[in-house]
Coordinates of N, CA, C and O in Angstrom, one line a residue:
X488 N -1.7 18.7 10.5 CA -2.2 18.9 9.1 C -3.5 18.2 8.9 O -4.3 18.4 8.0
X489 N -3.6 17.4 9.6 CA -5.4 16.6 9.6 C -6.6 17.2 9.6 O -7.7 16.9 9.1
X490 N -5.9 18.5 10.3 CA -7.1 19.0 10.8 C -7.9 19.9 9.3 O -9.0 20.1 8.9
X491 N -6.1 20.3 8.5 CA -7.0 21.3 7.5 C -7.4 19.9 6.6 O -8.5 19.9 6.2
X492 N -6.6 19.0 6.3 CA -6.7 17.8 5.0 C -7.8 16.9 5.6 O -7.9 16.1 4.7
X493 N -8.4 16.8 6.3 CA -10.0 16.5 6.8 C -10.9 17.6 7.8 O -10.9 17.7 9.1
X494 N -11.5 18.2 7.1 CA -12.1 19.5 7.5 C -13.3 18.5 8.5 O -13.5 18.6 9.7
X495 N -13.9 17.9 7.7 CA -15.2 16.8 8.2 C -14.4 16.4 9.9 O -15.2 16.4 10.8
X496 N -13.5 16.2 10.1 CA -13.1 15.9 11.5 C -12.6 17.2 12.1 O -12.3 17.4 13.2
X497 N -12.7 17.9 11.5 CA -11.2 19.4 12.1 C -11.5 20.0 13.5 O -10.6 20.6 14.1
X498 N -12.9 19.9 13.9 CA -13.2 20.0 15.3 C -12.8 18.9 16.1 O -12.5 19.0 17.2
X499 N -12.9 17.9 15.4 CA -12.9 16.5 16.7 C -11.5 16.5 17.3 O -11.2 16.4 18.5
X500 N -10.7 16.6 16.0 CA -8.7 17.4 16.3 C -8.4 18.1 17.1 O -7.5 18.0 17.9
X501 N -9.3 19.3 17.1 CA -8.9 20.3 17.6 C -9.3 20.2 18.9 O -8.4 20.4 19.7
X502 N -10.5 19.8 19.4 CA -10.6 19.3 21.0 C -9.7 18.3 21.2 O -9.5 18.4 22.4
X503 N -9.1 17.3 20.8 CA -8.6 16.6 21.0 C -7.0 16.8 21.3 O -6.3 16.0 22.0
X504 N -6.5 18.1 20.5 CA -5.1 18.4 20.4 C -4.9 19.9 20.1 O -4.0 20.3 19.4
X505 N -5.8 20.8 20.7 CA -6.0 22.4 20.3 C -4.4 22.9 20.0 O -4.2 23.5 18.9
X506 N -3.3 22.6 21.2 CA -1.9 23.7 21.1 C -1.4 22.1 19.8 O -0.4 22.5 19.1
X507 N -1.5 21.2 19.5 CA -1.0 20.6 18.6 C -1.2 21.2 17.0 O -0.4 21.2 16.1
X508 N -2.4 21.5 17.3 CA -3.1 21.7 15.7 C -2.7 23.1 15.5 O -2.2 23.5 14.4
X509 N -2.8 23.9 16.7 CA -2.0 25.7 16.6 C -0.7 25.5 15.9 O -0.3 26.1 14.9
X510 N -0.3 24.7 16.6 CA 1.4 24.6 16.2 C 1.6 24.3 14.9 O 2.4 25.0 14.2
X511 N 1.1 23.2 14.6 CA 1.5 22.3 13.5 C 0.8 22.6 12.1 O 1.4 22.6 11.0
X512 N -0.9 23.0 12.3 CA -1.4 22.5 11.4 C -1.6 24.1 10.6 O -1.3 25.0 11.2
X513 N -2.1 24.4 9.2 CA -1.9 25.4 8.8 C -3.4 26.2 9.6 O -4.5 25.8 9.3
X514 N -3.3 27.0 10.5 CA -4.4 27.8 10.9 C -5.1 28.4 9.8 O -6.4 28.4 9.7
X515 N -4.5 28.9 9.0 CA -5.0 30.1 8.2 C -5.9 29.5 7.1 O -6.6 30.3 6.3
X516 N -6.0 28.2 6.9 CA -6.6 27.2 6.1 C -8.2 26.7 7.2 O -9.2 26.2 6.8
X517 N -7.9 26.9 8.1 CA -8.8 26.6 9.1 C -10.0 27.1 8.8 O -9.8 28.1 8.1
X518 N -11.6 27.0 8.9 CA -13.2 27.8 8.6 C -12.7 28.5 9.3 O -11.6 28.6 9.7
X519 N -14.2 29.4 9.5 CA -14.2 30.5 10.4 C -14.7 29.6 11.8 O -14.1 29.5 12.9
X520 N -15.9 28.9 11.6 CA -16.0 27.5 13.2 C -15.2 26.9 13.6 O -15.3 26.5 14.8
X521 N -14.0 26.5 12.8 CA -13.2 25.7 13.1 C -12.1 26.5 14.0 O -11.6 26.1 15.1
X522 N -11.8 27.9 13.3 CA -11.0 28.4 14.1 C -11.5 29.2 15.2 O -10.7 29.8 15.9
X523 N -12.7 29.5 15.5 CA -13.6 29.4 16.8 C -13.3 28.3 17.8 O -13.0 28.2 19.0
X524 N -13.6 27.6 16.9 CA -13.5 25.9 17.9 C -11.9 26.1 18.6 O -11.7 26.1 19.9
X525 N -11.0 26.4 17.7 CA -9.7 26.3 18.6 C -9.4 27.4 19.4 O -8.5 27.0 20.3
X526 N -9.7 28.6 19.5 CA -9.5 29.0 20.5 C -10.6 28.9 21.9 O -10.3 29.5 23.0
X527 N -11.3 28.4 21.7 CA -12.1 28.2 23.0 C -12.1 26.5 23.7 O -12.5 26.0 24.8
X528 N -11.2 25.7 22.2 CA -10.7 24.6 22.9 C -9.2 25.1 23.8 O -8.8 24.4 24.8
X529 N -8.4 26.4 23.4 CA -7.3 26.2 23.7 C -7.8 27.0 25.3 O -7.4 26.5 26.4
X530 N -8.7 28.2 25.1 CA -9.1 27.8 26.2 C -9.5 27.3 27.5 O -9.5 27.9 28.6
X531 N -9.8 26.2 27.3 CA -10.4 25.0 27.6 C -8.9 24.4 28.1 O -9.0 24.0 29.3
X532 N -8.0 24.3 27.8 CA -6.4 24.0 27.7 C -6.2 25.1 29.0 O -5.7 24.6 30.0
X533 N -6.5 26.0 29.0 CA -5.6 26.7 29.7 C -6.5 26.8 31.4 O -6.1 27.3 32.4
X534 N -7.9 26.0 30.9 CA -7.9 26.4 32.7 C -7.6 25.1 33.0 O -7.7 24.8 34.2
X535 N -7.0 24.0 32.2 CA -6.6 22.3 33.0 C -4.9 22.9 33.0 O -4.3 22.7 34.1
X536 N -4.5 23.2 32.3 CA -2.9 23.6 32.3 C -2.7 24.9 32.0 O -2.3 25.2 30.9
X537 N -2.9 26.0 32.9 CA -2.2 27.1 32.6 C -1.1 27.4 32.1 O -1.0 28.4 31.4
X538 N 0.3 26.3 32.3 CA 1.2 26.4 31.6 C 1.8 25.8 30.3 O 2.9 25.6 30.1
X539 N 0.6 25.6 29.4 CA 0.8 24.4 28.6 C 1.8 24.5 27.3 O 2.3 23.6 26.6
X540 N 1.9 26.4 27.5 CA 3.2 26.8 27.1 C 4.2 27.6 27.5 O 4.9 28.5 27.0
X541 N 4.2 26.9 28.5 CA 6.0 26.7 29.1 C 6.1 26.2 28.6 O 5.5 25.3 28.2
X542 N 7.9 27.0 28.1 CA 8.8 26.3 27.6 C 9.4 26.2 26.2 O 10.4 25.7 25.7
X543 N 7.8 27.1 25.6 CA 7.7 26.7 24.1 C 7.7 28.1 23.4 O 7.2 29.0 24.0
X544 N 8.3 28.3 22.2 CA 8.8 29.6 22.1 C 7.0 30.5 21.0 O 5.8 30.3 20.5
X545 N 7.5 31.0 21.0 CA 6.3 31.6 19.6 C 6.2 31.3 18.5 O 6.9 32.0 17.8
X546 N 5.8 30.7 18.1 CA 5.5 29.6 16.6 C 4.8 30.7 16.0 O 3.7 31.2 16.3
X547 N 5.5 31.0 14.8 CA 4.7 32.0 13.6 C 3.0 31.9 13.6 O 2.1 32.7 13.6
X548 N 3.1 30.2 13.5 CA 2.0 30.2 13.5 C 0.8 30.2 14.3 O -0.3 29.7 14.0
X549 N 1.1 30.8 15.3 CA 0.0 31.7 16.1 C -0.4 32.7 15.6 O -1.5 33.0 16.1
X550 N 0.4 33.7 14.3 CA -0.3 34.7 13.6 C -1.0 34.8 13.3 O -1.7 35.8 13.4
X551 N -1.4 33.3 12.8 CA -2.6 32.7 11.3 C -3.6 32.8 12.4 O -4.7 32.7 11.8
X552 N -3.9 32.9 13.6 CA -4.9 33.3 14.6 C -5.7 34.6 14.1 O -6.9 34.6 14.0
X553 N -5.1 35.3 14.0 CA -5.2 36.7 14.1 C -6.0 37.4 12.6 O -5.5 38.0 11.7
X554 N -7.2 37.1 12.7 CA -8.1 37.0 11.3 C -9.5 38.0 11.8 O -10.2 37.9 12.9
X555 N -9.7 38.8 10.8 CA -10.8 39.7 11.2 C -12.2 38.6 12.0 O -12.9 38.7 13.0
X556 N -12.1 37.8 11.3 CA -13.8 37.2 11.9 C -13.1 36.2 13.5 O -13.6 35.3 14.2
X557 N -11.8 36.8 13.6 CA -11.8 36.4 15.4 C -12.0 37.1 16.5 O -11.9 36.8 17.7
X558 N -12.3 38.4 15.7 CA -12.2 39.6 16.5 C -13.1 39.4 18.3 O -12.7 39.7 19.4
X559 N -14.2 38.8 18.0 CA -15.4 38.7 18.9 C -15.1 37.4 19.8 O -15.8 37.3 20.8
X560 N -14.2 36.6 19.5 CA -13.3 35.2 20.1 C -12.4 35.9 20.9 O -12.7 36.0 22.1
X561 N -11.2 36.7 20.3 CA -10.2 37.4 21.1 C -10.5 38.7 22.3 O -9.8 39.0 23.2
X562 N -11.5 39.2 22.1 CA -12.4 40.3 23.1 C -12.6 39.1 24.1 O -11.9 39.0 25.2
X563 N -13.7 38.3 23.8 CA -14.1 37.3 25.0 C -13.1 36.5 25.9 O -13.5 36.0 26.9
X564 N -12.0 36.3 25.6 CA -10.8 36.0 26.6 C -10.3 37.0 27.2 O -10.2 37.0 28.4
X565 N -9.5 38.6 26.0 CA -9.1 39.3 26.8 C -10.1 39.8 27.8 O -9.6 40.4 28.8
X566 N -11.2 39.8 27.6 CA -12.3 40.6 28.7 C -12.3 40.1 29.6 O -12.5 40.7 30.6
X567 N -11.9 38.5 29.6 CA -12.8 38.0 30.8 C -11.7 37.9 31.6 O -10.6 37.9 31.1
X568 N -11.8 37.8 33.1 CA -10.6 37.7 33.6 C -10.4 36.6 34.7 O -9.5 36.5 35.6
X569 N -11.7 35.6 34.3 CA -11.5 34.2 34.2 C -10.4 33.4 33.2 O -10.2 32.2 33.5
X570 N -9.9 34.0 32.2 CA -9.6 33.3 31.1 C -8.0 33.1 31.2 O -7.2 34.0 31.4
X571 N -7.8 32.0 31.2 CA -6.1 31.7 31.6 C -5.2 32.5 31.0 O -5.4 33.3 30.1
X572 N -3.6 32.1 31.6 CA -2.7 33.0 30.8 C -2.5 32.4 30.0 O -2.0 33.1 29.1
X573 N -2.7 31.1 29.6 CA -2.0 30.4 28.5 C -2.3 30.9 27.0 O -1.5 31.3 26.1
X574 N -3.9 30.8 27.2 CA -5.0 31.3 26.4 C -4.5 32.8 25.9 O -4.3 33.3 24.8
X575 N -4.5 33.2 27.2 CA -4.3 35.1 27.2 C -3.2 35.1 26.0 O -3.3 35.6 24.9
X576 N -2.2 34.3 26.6 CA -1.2 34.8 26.0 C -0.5 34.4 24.5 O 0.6 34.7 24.0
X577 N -1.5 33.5 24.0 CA -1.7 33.2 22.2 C -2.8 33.9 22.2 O -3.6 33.2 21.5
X578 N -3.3 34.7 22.4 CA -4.3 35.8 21.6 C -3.4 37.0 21.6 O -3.2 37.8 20.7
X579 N -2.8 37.1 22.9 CA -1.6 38.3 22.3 C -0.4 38.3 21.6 O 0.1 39.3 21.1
X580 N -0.1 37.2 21.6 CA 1.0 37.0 20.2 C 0.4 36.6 18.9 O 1.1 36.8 17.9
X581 N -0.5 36.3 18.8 CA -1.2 35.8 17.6 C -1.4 37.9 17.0 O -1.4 38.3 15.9
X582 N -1.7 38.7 18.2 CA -2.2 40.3 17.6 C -0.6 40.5 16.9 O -0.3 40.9 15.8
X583 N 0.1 40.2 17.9 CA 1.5 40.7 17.7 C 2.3 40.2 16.5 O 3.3 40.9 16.2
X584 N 2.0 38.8 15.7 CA 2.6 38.1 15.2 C 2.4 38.0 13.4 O 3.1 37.8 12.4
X585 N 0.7 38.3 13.7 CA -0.2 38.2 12.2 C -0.9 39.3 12.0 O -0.6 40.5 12.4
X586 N -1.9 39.0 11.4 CA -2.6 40.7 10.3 C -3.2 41.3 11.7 O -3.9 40.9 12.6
X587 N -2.2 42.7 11.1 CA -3.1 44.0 12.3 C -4.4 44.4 12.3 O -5.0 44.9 11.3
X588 N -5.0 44.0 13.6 CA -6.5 44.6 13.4 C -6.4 45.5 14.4 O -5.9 45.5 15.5
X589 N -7.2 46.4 13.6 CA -7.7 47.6 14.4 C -8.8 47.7 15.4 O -9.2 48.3 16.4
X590 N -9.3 46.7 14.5 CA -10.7 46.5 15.8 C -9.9 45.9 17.1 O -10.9 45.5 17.8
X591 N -9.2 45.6 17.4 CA -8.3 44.9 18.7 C -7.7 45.9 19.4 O -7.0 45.5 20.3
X592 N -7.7 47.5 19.2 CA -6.8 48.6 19.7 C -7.3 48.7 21.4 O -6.6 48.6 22.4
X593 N -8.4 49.0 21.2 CA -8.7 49.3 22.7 C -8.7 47.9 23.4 O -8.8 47.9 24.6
X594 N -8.5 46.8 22.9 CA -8.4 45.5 24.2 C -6.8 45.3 24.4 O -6.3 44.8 25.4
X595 N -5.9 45.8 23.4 CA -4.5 45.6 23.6 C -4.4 46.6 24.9 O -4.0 46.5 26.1
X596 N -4.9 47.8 24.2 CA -4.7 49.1 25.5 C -4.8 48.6 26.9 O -3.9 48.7 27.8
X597 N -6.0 47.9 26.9 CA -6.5 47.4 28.4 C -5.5 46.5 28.6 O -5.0 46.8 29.7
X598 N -4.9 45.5 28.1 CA -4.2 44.7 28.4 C -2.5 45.1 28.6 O -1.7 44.3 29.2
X599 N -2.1 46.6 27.9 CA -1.0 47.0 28.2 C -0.7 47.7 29.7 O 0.4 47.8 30.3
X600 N -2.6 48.2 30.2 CA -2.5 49.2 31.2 C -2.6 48.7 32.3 O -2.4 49.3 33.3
X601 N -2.9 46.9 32.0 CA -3.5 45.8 33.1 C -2.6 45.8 34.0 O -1.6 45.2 33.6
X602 N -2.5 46.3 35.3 CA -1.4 46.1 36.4 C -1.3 44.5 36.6 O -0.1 44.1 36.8
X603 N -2.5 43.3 36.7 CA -1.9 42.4 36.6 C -2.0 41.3 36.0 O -2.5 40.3 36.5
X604 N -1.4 41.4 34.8 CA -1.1 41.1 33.8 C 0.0 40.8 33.8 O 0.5 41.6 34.5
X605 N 1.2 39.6 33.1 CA 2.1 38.9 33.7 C 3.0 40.2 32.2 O 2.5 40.7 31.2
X606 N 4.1 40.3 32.7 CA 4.7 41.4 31.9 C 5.2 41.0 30.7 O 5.6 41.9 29.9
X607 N 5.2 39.9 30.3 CA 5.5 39.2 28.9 C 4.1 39.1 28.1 O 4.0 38.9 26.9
X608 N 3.4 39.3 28.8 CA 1.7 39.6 28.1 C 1.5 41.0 27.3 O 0.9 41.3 26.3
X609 N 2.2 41.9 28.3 CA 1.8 43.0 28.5 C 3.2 43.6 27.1 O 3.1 44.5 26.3
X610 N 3.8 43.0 27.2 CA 5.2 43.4 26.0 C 4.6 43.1 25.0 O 4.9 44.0 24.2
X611 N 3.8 42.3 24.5 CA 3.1 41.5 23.5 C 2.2 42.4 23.0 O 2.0 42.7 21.8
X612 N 1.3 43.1 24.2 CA 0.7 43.9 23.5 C 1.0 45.0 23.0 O 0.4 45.3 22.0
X613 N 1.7 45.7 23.5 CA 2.8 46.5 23.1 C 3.1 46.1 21.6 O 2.5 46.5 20.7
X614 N 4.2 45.2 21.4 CA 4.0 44.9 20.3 C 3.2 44.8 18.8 O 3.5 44.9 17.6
X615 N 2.1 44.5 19.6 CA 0.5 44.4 18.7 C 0.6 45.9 18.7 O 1.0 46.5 17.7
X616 N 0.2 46.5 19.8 CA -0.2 47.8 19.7 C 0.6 48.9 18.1 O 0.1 49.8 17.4
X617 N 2.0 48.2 18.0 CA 3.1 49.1 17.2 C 2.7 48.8 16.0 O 2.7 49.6 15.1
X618 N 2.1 47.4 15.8 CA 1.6 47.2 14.0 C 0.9 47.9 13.7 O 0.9 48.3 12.6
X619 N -0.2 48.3 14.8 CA -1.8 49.1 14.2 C -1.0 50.5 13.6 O -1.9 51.4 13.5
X620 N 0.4 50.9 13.3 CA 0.6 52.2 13.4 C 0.1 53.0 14.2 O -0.3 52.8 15.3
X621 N 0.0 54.6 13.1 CA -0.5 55.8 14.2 C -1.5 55.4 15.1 O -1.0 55.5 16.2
X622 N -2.9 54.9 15.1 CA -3.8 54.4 16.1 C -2.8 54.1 17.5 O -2.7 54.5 18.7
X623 N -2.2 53.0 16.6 CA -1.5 52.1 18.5 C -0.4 53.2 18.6 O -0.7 53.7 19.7
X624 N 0.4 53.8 18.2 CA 1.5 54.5 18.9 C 0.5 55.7 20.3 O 0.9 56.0 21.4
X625 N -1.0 56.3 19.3 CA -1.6 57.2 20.1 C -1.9 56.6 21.2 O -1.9 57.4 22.2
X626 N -2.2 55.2 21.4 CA -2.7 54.4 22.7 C -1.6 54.2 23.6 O -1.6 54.5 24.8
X627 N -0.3 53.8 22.9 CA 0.5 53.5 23.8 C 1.2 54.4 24.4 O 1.7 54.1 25.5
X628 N 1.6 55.6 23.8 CA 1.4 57.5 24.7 C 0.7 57.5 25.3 O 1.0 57.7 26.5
X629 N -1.0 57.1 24.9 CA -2.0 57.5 26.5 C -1.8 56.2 27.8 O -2.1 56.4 29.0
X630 N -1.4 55.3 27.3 CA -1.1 54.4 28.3 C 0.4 54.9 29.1 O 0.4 54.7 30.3
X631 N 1.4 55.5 28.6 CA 2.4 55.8 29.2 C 2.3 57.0 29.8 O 3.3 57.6 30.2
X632 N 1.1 57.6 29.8 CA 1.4 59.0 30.3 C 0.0 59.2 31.7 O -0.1 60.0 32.6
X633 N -0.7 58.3 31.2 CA -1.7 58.3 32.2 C -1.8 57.1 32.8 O -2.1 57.4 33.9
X634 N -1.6 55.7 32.7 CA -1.4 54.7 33.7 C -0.2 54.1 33.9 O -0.3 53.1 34.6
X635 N 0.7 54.4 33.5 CA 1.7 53.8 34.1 C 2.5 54.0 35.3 O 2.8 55.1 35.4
X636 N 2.9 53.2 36.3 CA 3.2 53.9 37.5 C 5.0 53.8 37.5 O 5.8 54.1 36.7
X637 N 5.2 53.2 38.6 CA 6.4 53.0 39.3 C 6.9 51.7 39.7 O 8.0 51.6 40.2
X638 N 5.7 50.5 39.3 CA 6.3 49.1 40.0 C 7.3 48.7 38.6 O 7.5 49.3 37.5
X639 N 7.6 47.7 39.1 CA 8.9 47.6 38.4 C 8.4 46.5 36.8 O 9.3 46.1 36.1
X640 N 7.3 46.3 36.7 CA 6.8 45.8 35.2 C 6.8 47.3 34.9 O 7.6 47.6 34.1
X641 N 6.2 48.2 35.4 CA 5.3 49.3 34.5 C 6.8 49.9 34.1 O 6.8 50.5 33.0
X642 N 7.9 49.6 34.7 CA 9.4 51.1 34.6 C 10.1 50.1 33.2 O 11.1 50.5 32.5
X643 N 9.5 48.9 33.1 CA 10.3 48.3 32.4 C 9.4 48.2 31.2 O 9.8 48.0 30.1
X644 N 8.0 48.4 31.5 CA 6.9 48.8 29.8 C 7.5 50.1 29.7 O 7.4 50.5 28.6
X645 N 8.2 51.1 30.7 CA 8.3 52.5 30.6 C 9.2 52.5 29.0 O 9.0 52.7 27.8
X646 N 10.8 51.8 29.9 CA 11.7 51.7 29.0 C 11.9 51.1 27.7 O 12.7 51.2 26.8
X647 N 10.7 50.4 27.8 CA 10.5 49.4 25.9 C 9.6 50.7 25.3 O 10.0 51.3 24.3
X648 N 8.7 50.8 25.7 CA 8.0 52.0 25.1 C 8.8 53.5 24.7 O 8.4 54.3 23.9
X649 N 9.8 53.6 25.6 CA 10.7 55.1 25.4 C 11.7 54.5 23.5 O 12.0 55.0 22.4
X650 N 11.9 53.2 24.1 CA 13.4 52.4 23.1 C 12.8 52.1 21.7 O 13.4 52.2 20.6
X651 N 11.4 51.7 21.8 CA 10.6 51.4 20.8 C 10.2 52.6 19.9 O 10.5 52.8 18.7
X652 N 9.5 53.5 20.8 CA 9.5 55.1 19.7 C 10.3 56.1 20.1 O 10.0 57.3 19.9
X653 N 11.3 55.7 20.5 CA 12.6 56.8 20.7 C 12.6 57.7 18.8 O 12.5 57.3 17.7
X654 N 12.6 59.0 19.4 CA 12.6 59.7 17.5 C 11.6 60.0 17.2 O 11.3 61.0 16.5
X655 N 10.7 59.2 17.6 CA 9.2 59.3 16.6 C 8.0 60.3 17.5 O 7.4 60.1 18.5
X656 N 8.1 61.3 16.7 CA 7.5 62.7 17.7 C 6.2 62.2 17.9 O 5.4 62.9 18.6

């Protein structure tokens, strides 16, 4: 909570404790620099500890991530494919968890169709993909009908994707 109840430090926090302040502190209260600052500190977290969340479940408040003016922050990790899974994988629960953006459709796509992409990433976007409504249901049809194969992530995105819009023509 430091980080939002002293804005004047809220960068110095957040380099100093990026998955603390994720966790703890109210994001959604965060600037628009400040919450820049934390995902390219967490970032920063994930090429020293890729696993820095092992272990730790999904904290709502990874939602409060998920804010139109991060759109251009969350592209530049999913794109790059330097960018850790740690990182990867609070930008895709943060799509999955908080306000649906549409401008995020086609990087979830990429990230659903990604062969290697670790499959709890790839469920996540899925997930994301289901808030955008009709948009994501249309992506995640073209992802299941044109890249999905046969290894055993893709039969198991098959089966979440059949269970998830089972009914829905």
């Amino acid at each position: 909570w430091l980080a939002v109840h002293l804005p004047e430090h809220a960068d110095e926090l957040i380099e100093a404790d990026p998955y603390g302040v994720l966790t703890y502190a109210d994001v959604a209260s965060l600037s628009t620099s400040s919450c820049a600052t934390l995902v390219r500190a967490l970032a920063e977290l994930s090429q020293k500890n890729p696993w820095f969340r092992s272990g730790h479940s999904r904290p709502r408040t990874i939602g409060a991530l998920a804010r139109p003016d991060m759109v251009s922050e969350f592209r530049a990790i999913l794109s790059n494919s330097s960018s850790g899974l740690g990182v990867r994988s609070v930008v895709v629960d943060a799509l999955a968890l908080g306000t649906p953006l549409l401008a995020m459709l086609r990087d979830l796509q990429a990230v659903l169709e990604r062969q290697n992409s670790p499959l709890a990433e790839r469920i996540s976007a899925l997930e994301a993909l289901l808030r955008l409504g009709d948009p994501g249901k249309v992506a995640i049809w073209a992802t299941f009908d044109a890249k999905l194969r046969n290894s055993s992530n893709d039969l198991v995105l098959r089966a979440n994707i059949v269970w998830v819009l089972y009914g829905d023509p």
